[in-house]
mmCIF file with all atom_site columns, C-alpha atoms in Angstrom:
data_model
loop_
_atom_site.group_PDB
_atom_site.id
_atom_site.type_symbol
_atom_site.label_atom_id
_atom_site.label_alt_id
_atom_site.label_comp_id
_atom_site.label_asym_id
_atom_site.label_entity_id
_atom_site.label_seq_id
_atom_site.pdbx_PDB_ins_code
_atom_site.Cartn_x
_atom_site.Cartn_y
_atom_site.Cartn_z
_atom_site.occupancy
_atom_site.B_iso_or_equiv
_atom_site.pdbx_formal_charge
_atom_site.auth_seq_id
_atom_site.auth_comp_id
_atom_site.auth_asym_id
_atom_site.auth_atom_id
_atom_site.pdbx_PDB_model_num
ATOM 1   C CA . UNK D 1 1   ? -292.539 -12.273 192.035 1.00 57.00 ? 1   UNK D CA 1
ATOM 2   C CA . UNK D 1 2   ? -292.541 -14.445 188.976 1.00 55.00 ? 2   UNK D CA 1
ATOM 3   C CA . UNK D 1 3   ? -289.486 -14.849 186.781 1.00 54.00 ? 3   UNK D CA 1
ATOM 4   C CA . UNK D 1 4   ? -291.105 -12.996 183.846 1.00 54.00 ? 4   UNK D CA 1
ATOM 5   C CA . UNK D 1 5   ? -292.091 -10.061 186.077 1.00 53.00 ? 5   UNK D CA 1
ATOM 6   C CA . UNK D 1 6   ? -288.571 -9.898  187.472 1.00 53.00 ? 6   UNK D CA 1
ATOM 7   C CA . UNK D 1 7   ? -287.060 -9.814  183.927 1.00 52.00 ? 7   UNK D CA 1
ATOM 8   C CA . UNK D 1 8   ? -289.502 -7.071  182.863 1.00 54.00 ? 8   UNK D CA 1
ATOM 9   C CA . UNK D 1 9   ? -288.521 -4.958  185.897 1.00 52.00 ? 9   UNK D CA 1
ATOM 10  C CA . UNK D 1 10  ? -284.808 -5.359  185.146 1.00 53.00 ? 10  UNK D CA 1
ATOM 11  C CA . UNK D 1 11  ? -285.365 -4.234  181.536 1.00 55.00 ? 11  UNK D CA 1
ATOM 12  C CA . UNK D 1 12  ? -287.250 -1.148  182.705 1.00 55.00 ? 12  UNK D CA 1
ATOM 13  C CA . UNK D 1 13  ? -284.482 -0.299  185.177 1.00 55.00 ? 13  UNK D CA 1
ATOM 14  C CA . UNK D 1 14  ? -281.858 -0.578  182.433 1.00 52.00 ? 14  UNK D CA 1
ATOM 15  C CA . UNK D 1 15  ? -283.838 1.901   180.296 1.00 53.00 ? 15  UNK D CA 1
ATOM 16  C CA . UNK D 1 16  ? -284.359 4.400   183.093 1.00 55.00 ? 16  UNK D CA 1
ATOM 17  C CA . UNK D 1 17  ? -280.902 4.036   184.608 1.00 58.00 ? 17  UNK D CA 1
ATOM 18  C CA . UNK D 1 18  ? -278.870 7.306   184.582 1.00 62.00 ? 18  UNK D CA 1
ATOM 19  C CA . UNK D 1 19  ? -275.376 7.217   183.076 1.00 67.00 ? 19  UNK D CA 1
ATOM 20  C CA . UNK D 1 20  ? -272.692 9.901   183.084 1.00 65.00 ? 20  UNK D CA 1
ATOM 21  C CA . UNK D 1 21  ? -272.592 11.619  179.629 1.00 69.00 ? 21  UNK D CA 1
ATOM 22  C CA . UNK D 1 22  ? -268.783 11.458  179.234 1.00 66.00 ? 22  UNK D CA 1
ATOM 23  C CA . UNK D 1 23  ? -268.895 12.311  175.541 1.00 68.00 ? 23  UNK D CA 1
ATOM 24  C CA . UNK D 1 24  ? -270.661 15.610  176.209 1.00 63.00 ? 24  UNK D CA 1
ATOM 25  C CA . UNK D 1 25  ? -268.397 16.480  179.130 1.00 64.00 ? 25  UNK D CA 1
ATOM 26  C CA . UNK D 1 26  ? -265.232 15.891  177.072 1.00 64.00 ? 26  UNK D CA 1
ATOM 27  C CA . UNK D 1 27  ? -266.618 17.830  174.087 1.00 67.00 ? 27  UNK D CA 1
ATOM 28  C CA . UNK D 1 28  ? -267.538 20.929  176.136 1.00 62.00 ? 28  UNK D CA 1
ATOM 29  C CA . UNK D 1 29  ? -264.277 20.799  178.099 1.00 68.00 ? 29  UNK D CA 1
ATOM 30  C CA . UNK D 1 30  ? -262.267 20.855  174.846 1.00 66.00 ? 30  UNK D CA 1
ATOM 31  C CA . UNK D 1 31  ? -264.391 23.733  173.506 1.00 71.00 ? 31  UNK D CA 1
ATOM 32  C CA . UNK D 1 32  ? -263.813 25.640  176.764 1.00 62.00 ? 32  UNK D CA 1
ATOM 33  C CA . UNK D 1 33  ? -260.030 25.146  176.631 1.00 61.00 ? 33  UNK D CA 1
ATOM 34  C CA . UNK D 1 34  ? -259.873 26.265  172.977 1.00 58.00 ? 34  UNK D CA 1
ATOM 35  C CA . UNK D 1 35  ? -261.916 29.380  173.815 1.00 59.00 ? 35  UNK D CA 1
ATOM 36  C CA . UNK D 1 36  ? -259.623 30.295  176.724 1.00 54.00 ? 36  UNK D CA 1
ATOM 37  C CA . UNK D 1 37  ? -256.499 29.864  174.560 1.00 48.00 ? 37  UNK D CA 1
ATOM 38  C CA . UNK D 1 38  ? -258.002 31.987  171.748 1.00 51.00 ? 38  UNK D CA 1
ATOM 39  C CA . UNK D 1 39  ? -259.037 34.765  174.128 1.00 56.00 ? 39  UNK D CA 1
ATOM 40  C CA . UNK D 1 40  ? -255.616 34.780  175.824 1.00 50.00 ? 40  UNK D CA 1
ATOM 41  C CA . UNK D 1 41  ? -253.819 34.924  172.453 1.00 52.00 ? 41  UNK D CA 1
ATOM 42  C CA . UNK D 1 42  ? -256.033 37.803  171.272 1.00 52.00 ? 42  UNK D CA 1
ATOM 43  C CA . UNK D 1 43  ? -255.407 39.663  174.529 1.00 49.00 ? 43  UNK D CA 1
ATOM 44  C CA . UNK D 1 44  ? -251.618 39.287  174.245 1.00 50.00 ? 44  UNK D CA 1
ATOM 45  C CA . UNK D 1 45  ? -251.638 40.426  170.610 1.00 50.00 ? 45  UNK D CA 1
ATOM 46  C CA . UNK D 1 46  ? -253.696 43.486  171.529 1.00 48.00 ? 46  UNK D CA 1
ATOM 47  C CA . UNK D 1 47  ? -251.316 44.287  174.365 1.00 47.00 ? 47  UNK D CA 1
ATOM 48  C CA . UNK D 1 48  ? -248.300 44.122  172.050 1.00 47.00 ? 48  UNK D CA 1
ATOM 49  C CA . UNK D 1 49  ? -250.060 46.242  169.416 1.00 47.00 ? 49  UNK D CA 1
ATOM 50  C CA . UNK D 1 50  ? -251.029 48.902  171.936 1.00 48.00 ? 50  UNK D CA 1
ATOM 51  C CA . UNK D 1 51  ? -247.452 48.955  173.263 1.00 50.00 ? 51  UNK D CA 1
ATOM 52  C CA . UNK D 1 52  ? -246.132 49.638  169.757 1.00 52.00 ? 52  UNK D CA 1
ATOM 53  C CA . UNK D 1 53  ? -248.705 52.384  169.191 1.00 57.00 ? 53  UNK D CA 1
ATOM 54  C CA . UNK D 1 54  ? -247.078 54.348  172.036 1.00 83.00 ? 54  UNK D CA 1
ATOM 55  C CA . UNK D 1 55  ? -243.610 54.405  170.441 1.00 94.00 ? 55  UNK D CA 1
ATOM 56  C CA . UNK D 1 56  ? -243.149 57.940  169.204 1.00 95.00 ? 56  UNK D CA 1
ATOM 57  C CA . UNK D 1 57  ? -241.273 58.227  165.901 1.00 95.00 ? 57  UNK D CA 1
ATOM 58  C CA . UNK D 1 58  ? -241.952 54.611  164.922 1.00 97.00 ? 58  UNK D CA 1
ATOM 59  C CA . UNK D 1 59  ? -241.473 54.012  161.182 1.00 96.00 ? 59  UNK D CA 1
ATOM 60  C CA . UNK D 1 60  ? -243.422 51.113  159.646 1.00 96.00 ? 60  UNK D CA 1
ATOM 61  C CA . UNK D 1 61  ? -243.216 49.411  156.256 1.00 96.00 ? 61  UNK D CA 1
ATOM 62  C CA . UNK D 1 62  ? -245.603 46.817  154.885 1.00 94.00 ? 62  UNK D CA 1
ATOM 63  C CA . UNK D 1 63  ? -245.381 44.451  151.939 1.00 94.00 ? 63  UNK D CA 1
ATOM 64  C CA . UNK D 1 64  ? -241.637 43.806  152.227 1.00 97.00 ? 64  UNK D CA 1
ATOM 65  C CA . UNK D 1 65  ? -240.356 41.054  149.928 1.00 97.00 ? 65  UNK D CA 1
ATOM 66  C CA . UNK D 1 66  ? -238.855 37.937  151.511 1.00 96.00 ? 66  UNK D CA 1
ATOM 67  C CA . UNK D 1 67  ? -236.806 36.247  148.794 1.00 97.00 ? 67  UNK D CA 1
ATOM 68  C CA . UNK D 1 68  ? -233.452 34.548  149.449 1.00 97.00 ? 68  UNK D CA 1
ATOM 69  C CA . UNK D 1 69  ? -230.856 36.074  147.147 1.00 97.00 ? 69  UNK D CA 1
ATOM 70  C CA . UNK D 1 70  ? -227.105 35.376  146.764 1.00 95.00 ? 70  UNK D CA 1
ATOM 71  C CA . UNK D 1 71  ? -226.240 38.964  145.786 1.00 96.00 ? 71  UNK D CA 1
ATOM 72  C CA . UNK D 1 72  ? -226.061 42.261  147.706 1.00 96.00 ? 72  UNK D CA 1
ATOM 73  C CA . UNK D 1 73  ? -229.421 44.019  148.141 1.00 97.00 ? 73  UNK D CA 1
ATOM 74  C CA . UNK D 1 74  ? -230.050 47.744  147.816 1.00 97.00 ? 74  UNK D CA 1
ATOM 75  C CA . UNK D 1 75  ? -232.339 48.588  150.731 1.00 97.00 ? 75  UNK D CA 1
ATOM 76  C CA . UNK D 1 76  ? -234.450 51.717  150.921 1.00 93.00 ? 76  UNK D CA 1
ATOM 77  C CA . UNK D 1 77  ? -233.877 52.325  154.632 1.00 94.00 ? 77  UNK D CA 1
ATOM 78  C CA . UNK D 1 78  ? -230.727 52.596  156.749 1.00 95.00 ? 78  UNK D CA 1
ATOM 79  C CA . UNK D 1 79  ? -230.380 50.244  158.468 1.00 97.00 ? 79  UNK D CA 1
ATOM 80  C CA . UNK D 1 80  ? -232.767 47.983  156.577 1.00 98.00 ? 80  UNK D CA 1
ATOM 81  C CA . UNK D 1 81  ? -235.915 46.702  158.302 1.00 97.00 ? 81  UNK D CA 1
ATOM 82  C CA . UNK D 1 82  ? -236.817 43.941  155.864 1.00 97.00 ? 82  UNK D CA 1
ATOM 83  C CA . UNK D 1 83  ? -236.764 42.871  152.251 1.00 97.00 ? 83  UNK D CA 1
ATOM 84  C CA . UNK D 1 84  ? -234.878 40.284  150.205 1.00 98.00 ? 84  UNK D CA 1
ATOM 85  C CA . UNK D 1 85  ? -231.988 38.751  152.124 1.00 98.00 ? 85  UNK D CA 1
ATOM 86  C CA . UNK D 1 86  ? -229.283 36.104  152.288 1.00 97.00 ? 86  UNK D CA 1
ATOM 87  C CA . UNK D 1 87  ? -230.258 32.471  152.905 1.00 97.00 ? 87  UNK D CA 1
ATOM 88  C CA . UNK D 1 88  ? -228.155 32.462  156.114 1.00 97.00 ? 88  UNK D CA 1
ATOM 89  C CA . UNK D 1 89  ? -229.374 34.486  159.070 1.00 97.00 ? 89  UNK D CA 1
ATOM 90  C CA . UNK D 1 90  ? -227.069 36.281  161.475 1.00 98.00 ? 90  UNK D CA 1
ATOM 91  C CA . UNK D 1 91  ? -226.989 34.579  164.881 1.00 98.00 ? 91  UNK D CA 1
ATOM 92  C CA . UNK D 1 92  ? -229.215 36.711  167.099 1.00 97.00 ? 92  UNK D CA 1
ATOM 93  C CA . UNK D 1 93  ? -229.311 34.858  170.396 1.00 96.00 ? 93  UNK D CA 1
ATOM 94  C CA . UNK D 1 94  ? -228.303 37.859  172.491 1.00 96.00 ? 94  UNK D CA 1
ATOM 95  C CA . UNK D 1 95  ? -225.211 38.572  170.391 1.00 96.00 ? 95  UNK D CA 1
ATOM 96  C CA . UNK D 1 96  ? -223.110 41.709  170.745 1.00 97.00 ? 96  UNK D CA 1
ATOM 97  C CA . UNK D 1 97  ? -220.976 42.180  167.634 1.00 98.00 ? 97  UNK D CA 1
ATOM 98  C CA . UNK D 1 98  ? -218.110 44.670  167.652 1.00 96.00 ? 98  UNK D CA 1
ATOM 99  C CA . UNK D 1 99  ? -217.957 44.968  163.872 1.00 97.00 ? 99  UNK D CA 1
ATOM 100 C CA . UNK D 1 100 ? -220.440 45.962  161.173 1.00 97.00 ? 100 UNK D CA 1
ATOM 101 C CA . UNK D 1 101 ? -222.790 43.172  160.069 1.00 98.00 ? 101 UNK D CA 1
ATOM 102 C CA . UNK D 1 102 ? -223.746 42.340  156.519 1.00 97.00 ? 102 UNK D CA 1
ATOM 103 C CA . UNK D 1 103 ? -227.243 43.759  155.946 1.00 98.00 ? 103 UNK D CA 1
ATOM 104 C CA . UNK D 1 104 ? -228.483 40.720  154.053 1.00 98.00 ? 104 UNK D CA 1
ATOM 105 C CA . UNK D 1 105 ? -227.771 38.344  156.958 1.00 98.00 ? 105 UNK D CA 1
ATOM 106 C CA . UNK D 1 106 ? -229.146 40.690  159.616 1.00 98.00 ? 106 UNK D CA 1
ATOM 107 C CA . UNK D 1 107 ? -232.393 41.175  157.668 1.00 98.00 ? 107 UNK D CA 1
ATOM 108 C CA . UNK D 1 108 ? -232.907 37.403  157.630 1.00 98.00 ? 108 UNK D CA 1
ATOM 109 C CA . UNK D 1 109 ? -232.714 37.499  161.457 1.00 98.00 ? 109 UNK D CA 1
ATOM 110 C CA . UNK D 1 110 ? -235.422 40.172  161.507 1.00 98.00 ? 110 UNK D CA 1
ATOM 111 C CA . UNK D 1 111 ? -237.615 37.793  159.495 1.00 98.00 ? 111 UNK D CA 1
ATOM 112 C CA . UNK D 1 112 ? -237.220 35.292  162.356 1.00 98.00 ? 112 UNK D CA 1
ATOM 113 C CA . UNK D 1 113 ? -238.412 37.839  164.942 1.00 98.00 ? 113 UNK D CA 1
ATOM 114 C CA . UNK D 1 114 ? -235.160 39.452  166.062 1.00 98.00 ? 114 UNK D CA 1
ATOM 115 C CA . UNK D 1 115 ? -234.597 43.072  167.033 1.00 98.00 ? 115 UNK D CA 1
ATOM 116 C CA . UNK D 1 116 ? -231.341 44.489  165.713 1.00 98.00 ? 116 UNK D CA 1
ATOM 117 C CA . UNK D 1 117 ? -229.854 47.410  167.659 1.00 98.00 ? 117 UNK D CA 1
ATOM 118 C CA . UNK D 1 118 ? -227.365 49.435  165.638 1.00 98.00 ? 118 UNK D CA 1
ATOM 119 C CA . UNK D 1 119 ? -225.302 52.408  166.763 1.00 98.00 ? 119 UNK D CA 1
ATOM 120 C CA . UNK D 1 120 ? -222.808 54.919  165.418 1.00 98.00 ? 120 UNK D CA 1
ATOM 121 C CA . UNK D 1 121 ? -219.259 53.563  165.791 1.00 97.00 ? 121 UNK D CA 1
ATOM 122 C CA . UNK D 1 122 ? -218.266 56.654  167.822 1.00 97.00 ? 122 UNK D CA 1
ATOM 123 C CA . UNK D 1 123 ? -221.093 56.243  170.346 1.00 98.00 ? 123 UNK D CA 1
ATOM 124 C CA . UNK D 1 124 ? -219.877 56.841  173.908 1.00 98.00 ? 124 UNK D CA 1
ATOM 125 C CA . UNK D 1 125 ? -218.744 53.728  175.797 1.00 97.00 ? 125 UNK D CA 1
ATOM 126 C CA . UNK D 1 126 ? -221.328 54.182  178.565 1.00 97.00 ? 126 UNK D CA 1
ATOM 127 C CA . UNK D 1 127 ? -224.102 54.257  175.944 1.00 98.00 ? 127 UNK D CA 1
ATOM 128 C CA . UNK D 1 128 ? -222.805 51.059  174.327 1.00 98.00 ? 128 UNK D CA 1
ATOM 129 C CA . UNK D 1 129 ? -222.708 49.404  177.778 1.00 98.00 ? 129 UNK D CA 1
ATOM 130 C CA . UNK D 1 130 ? -226.366 50.291  178.412 1.00 97.00 ? 130 UNK D CA 1
ATOM 131 C CA . UNK D 1 131 ? -227.350 48.754  175.079 1.00 98.00 ? 131 UNK D CA 1
ATOM 132 C CA . UNK D 1 132 ? -225.301 45.616  175.826 1.00 97.00 ? 132 UNK D CA 1
ATOM 133 C CA . UNK D 1 133 ? -227.277 45.124  179.037 1.00 97.00 ? 133 UNK D CA 1
ATOM 134 C CA . UNK D 1 134 ? -230.469 44.928  176.985 1.00 97.00 ? 134 UNK D CA 1
ATOM 135 C CA . UNK D 1 135 ? -229.036 42.434  174.490 1.00 98.00 ? 135 UNK D CA 1
ATOM 136 C CA . UNK D 1 136 ? -226.645 40.023  176.217 1.00 96.00 ? 136 UNK D CA 1
ATOM 137 C CA . UNK D 1 137 ? -228.407 36.833  177.193 1.00 91.00 ? 137 UNK D CA 1
ATOM 138 C CA . UNK D 1 138 ? -231.693 37.812  175.534 1.00 96.00 ? 138 UNK D CA 1
ATOM 139 C CA . UNK D 1 139 ? -232.717 35.601  172.630 1.00 96.00 ? 139 UNK D CA 1
ATOM 140 C CA . UNK D 1 140 ? -233.802 37.206  169.375 1.00 98.00 ? 140 UNK D CA 1
ATOM 141 C CA . UNK D 1 141 ? -231.679 40.312  169.934 1.00 98.00 ? 141 UNK D CA 1
ATOM 142 C CA . UNK D 1 142 ? -228.358 41.430  168.510 1.00 98.00 ? 142 UNK D CA 1
ATOM 143 C CA . UNK D 1 143 ? -226.391 44.659  168.275 1.00 98.00 ? 143 UNK D CA 1
ATOM 144 C CA . UNK D 1 144 ? -223.601 46.016  166.131 1.00 98.00 ? 144 UNK D CA 1
ATOM 145 C CA . UNK D 1 145 ? -221.982 49.270  165.038 1.00 98.00 ? 145 UNK D CA 1
ATOM 146 C CA . UNK D 1 146 ? -223.381 50.744  161.831 1.00 98.00 ? 146 UNK D CA 1
ATOM 147 C CA . UNK D 1 147 ? -221.230 53.285  159.958 1.00 97.00 ? 147 UNK D CA 1
ATOM 148 C CA . UNK D 1 148 ? -223.181 56.087  158.307 1.00 94.00 ? 148 UNK D CA 1
ATOM 149 C CA . UNK D 1 149 ? -226.134 55.873  160.694 1.00 96.00 ? 149 UNK D CA 1
ATOM 150 C CA . UNK D 1 150 ? -228.039 59.187  160.780 1.00 95.00 ? 150 UNK D CA 1
ATOM 151 C CA . UNK D 1 151 ? -228.835 58.969  164.504 1.00 97.00 ? 151 UNK D CA 1
ATOM 152 C CA . UNK D 1 152 ? -226.812 57.666  167.453 1.00 98.00 ? 152 UNK D CA 1
ATOM 153 C CA . UNK D 1 153 ? -228.950 54.520  167.851 1.00 98.00 ? 153 UNK D CA 1
ATOM 154 C CA . UNK D 1 154 ? -231.507 52.665  165.712 1.00 98.00 ? 154 UNK D CA 1
ATOM 155 C CA . UNK D 1 155 ? -233.682 49.695  166.631 1.00 98.00 ? 155 UNK D CA 1
ATOM 156 C CA . UNK D 1 156 ? -235.023 47.582  163.775 1.00 98.00 ? 156 UNK D CA 1
ATOM 157 C CA . UNK D 1 157 ? -237.486 44.700  163.553 1.00 98.00 ? 157 UNK D CA 1
ATOM 158 C CA . UNK D 1 158 ? -239.218 43.331  160.434 1.00 98.00 ? 158 UNK D CA 1
ATOM 159 C CA . UNK D 1 159 ? -241.058 46.347  158.983 1.00 98.00 ? 159 UNK D CA 1
ATOM 160 C CA . UNK D 1 160 ? -240.523 48.453  162.149 1.00 98.00 ? 160 UNK D CA 1
ATOM 161 C CA . UNK D 1 161 ? -237.851 50.936  163.170 1.00 98.00 ? 161 UNK D CA 1
ATOM 162 C CA . UNK D 1 162 ? -237.245 53.711  165.668 1.00 98.00 ? 162 UNK D CA 1
ATOM 163 C CA . UNK D 1 163 ? -234.199 55.950  166.013 1.00 98.00 ? 163 UNK D CA 1
ATOM 164 C CA . UNK D 1 164 ? -233.180 57.462  169.343 1.00 98.00 ? 164 UNK D CA 1
ATOM 165 C CA . UNK D 1 165 ? -230.515 59.802  170.665 1.00 97.00 ? 165 UNK D CA 1
ATOM 166 C CA . UNK D 1 166 ? -229.777 58.032  173.943 1.00 97.00 ? 166 UNK D CA 1
ATOM 167 C CA . UNK D 1 167 ? -229.635 54.426  175.216 1.00 97.00 ? 167 UNK D CA 1
ATOM 168 C CA . UNK D 1 168 ? -231.730 55.452  178.246 1.00 96.00 ? 168 UNK D CA 1
ATOM 169 C CA . UNK D 1 169 ? -234.644 56.529  176.038 1.00 97.00 ? 169 UNK D CA 1
ATOM 170 C CA . UNK D 1 170 ? -237.768 54.660  177.196 1.00 96.00 ? 170 UNK D CA 1
ATOM 171 C CA . UNK D 1 171 ? -238.554 53.794  173.585 1.00 97.00 ? 171 UNK D CA 1
ATOM 172 C CA . UNK D 1 172 ? -235.638 51.331  173.556 1.00 97.00 ? 172 UNK D CA 1
ATOM 173 C CA . UNK D 1 173 ? -237.325 49.124  176.159 1.00 96.00 ? 173 UNK D CA 1
ATOM 174 C CA . UNK D 1 174 ? -240.776 49.657  174.602 1.00 96.00 ? 174 UNK D CA 1
ATOM 175 C CA . UNK D 1 175 ? -239.510 48.599  171.169 1.00 97.00 ? 175 UNK D CA 1
ATOM 176 C CA . UNK D 1 176 ? -237.865 45.452  172.525 1.00 97.00 ? 176 UNK D CA 1
ATOM 177 C CA . UNK D 1 177 ? -241.006 44.546  174.466 1.00 96.00 ? 177 UNK D CA 1
ATOM 178 C CA . UNK D 1 178 ? -243.242 45.051  171.439 1.00 96.00 ? 178 UNK D CA 1
ATOM 179 C CA . UNK D 1 179 ? -241.132 43.465  168.700 1.00 97.00 ? 179 UNK D CA 1
ATOM 180 C CA . UNK D 1 180 ? -238.821 40.727  170.019 1.00 97.00 ? 180 UNK D CA 1
ATOM 181 C CA . UNK D 1 181 ? -240.681 37.772  168.467 1.00 96.00 ? 181 UNK D CA 1
ATOM 182 C CA . UNK D 1 182 ? -243.568 40.202  168.066 1.00 96.00 ? 182 UNK D CA 1
ATOM 183 C CA . UNK D 1 183 ? -246.676 40.025  165.876 1.00 96.00 ? 183 UNK D CA 1
ATOM 184 C CA . UNK D 1 184 ? -244.763 41.462  162.899 1.00 96.00 ? 184 UNK D CA 1
ATOM 185 C CA . UNK D 1 185 ? -242.575 38.313  162.663 1.00 96.00 ? 185 UNK D CA 1
ATOM 186 C CA . UNK D 1 186 ? -243.018 36.640  159.241 1.00 97.00 ? 186 UNK D CA 1
ATOM 187 C CA . UNK D 1 187 ? -241.507 33.324  160.439 1.00 96.00 ? 187 UNK D CA 1
ATOM 188 C CA . UNK D 1 188 ? -242.427 32.846  164.107 1.00 94.00 ? 188 UNK D CA 1
ATOM 189 C CA . UNK D 1 189 ? -240.537 30.030  165.783 1.00 92.00 ? 189 UNK D CA 1
ATOM 190 C CA . UNK D 1 190 ? -237.630 30.121  163.310 1.00 96.00 ? 190 UNK D CA 1
ATOM 191 C CA . UNK D 1 191 ? -234.145 29.741  164.822 1.00 95.00 ? 191 UNK D CA 1
ATOM 192 C CA . UNK D 1 192 ? -231.893 32.617  165.837 1.00 94.00 ? 192 UNK D CA 1
ATOM 193 C CA . UNK D 1 193 ? -228.691 30.622  166.171 1.00 94.00 ? 193 UNK D CA 1
ATOM 194 C CA . UNK D 1 194 ? -226.856 27.959  164.207 1.00 95.00 ? 194 UNK D CA 1
ATOM 195 C CA . UNK D 1 195 ? -226.131 30.118  161.183 1.00 94.00 ? 195 UNK D CA 1
ATOM 196 C CA . UNK D 1 196 ? -223.704 33.048  160.632 1.00 95.00 ? 196 UNK D CA 1
ATOM 197 C CA . UNK D 1 197 ? -221.658 33.595  163.770 1.00 93.00 ? 197 UNK D CA 1
ATOM 198 C CA . UNK D 1 198 ? -219.252 36.288  162.623 1.00 92.00 ? 198 UNK D CA 1
ATOM 199 C CA . UNK D 1 199 ? -219.676 39.794  161.177 1.00 90.00 ? 199 UNK D CA 1
#
């Protein structure tokens, strides 16, 4: 075979040679991963929403203001479930407070995704113990007595609230599952410690 024929054959082989299309593989892999993440997120959000739909007696409020204010706030629900609040949040990293909390600090914690369990100061000790078990060691939860409460126990998240008669009520667990860092959270990922540590 002559030199020119050999060169022509090599050029043809270079043109017909198969190469792995890495660019296409990477592109479609990334698209696939993004699709899986989006579908999983949508599924989890739907699950949380359906869980909250089953909570009988759930009160919901939309359009709550979120301004930081240095003065006391007059809330239209007791305990409050959102609205203007203090610039410092109440530490809510599984805290059990034995004294009444300042509404304005607790509401800021709700904005961060916390659930605040409040109870009448004269609630039976065994009931308080059951509530403590659900709070201690669980981030984005806190509990405190609340004088003047119109039911034995209230659970509040941002724009969500349910009141129950007994700590064993299944709605307590359902509320925590649905709203601790739930889809209602205006500031997901915000801290729940490092601020106000005392009532």
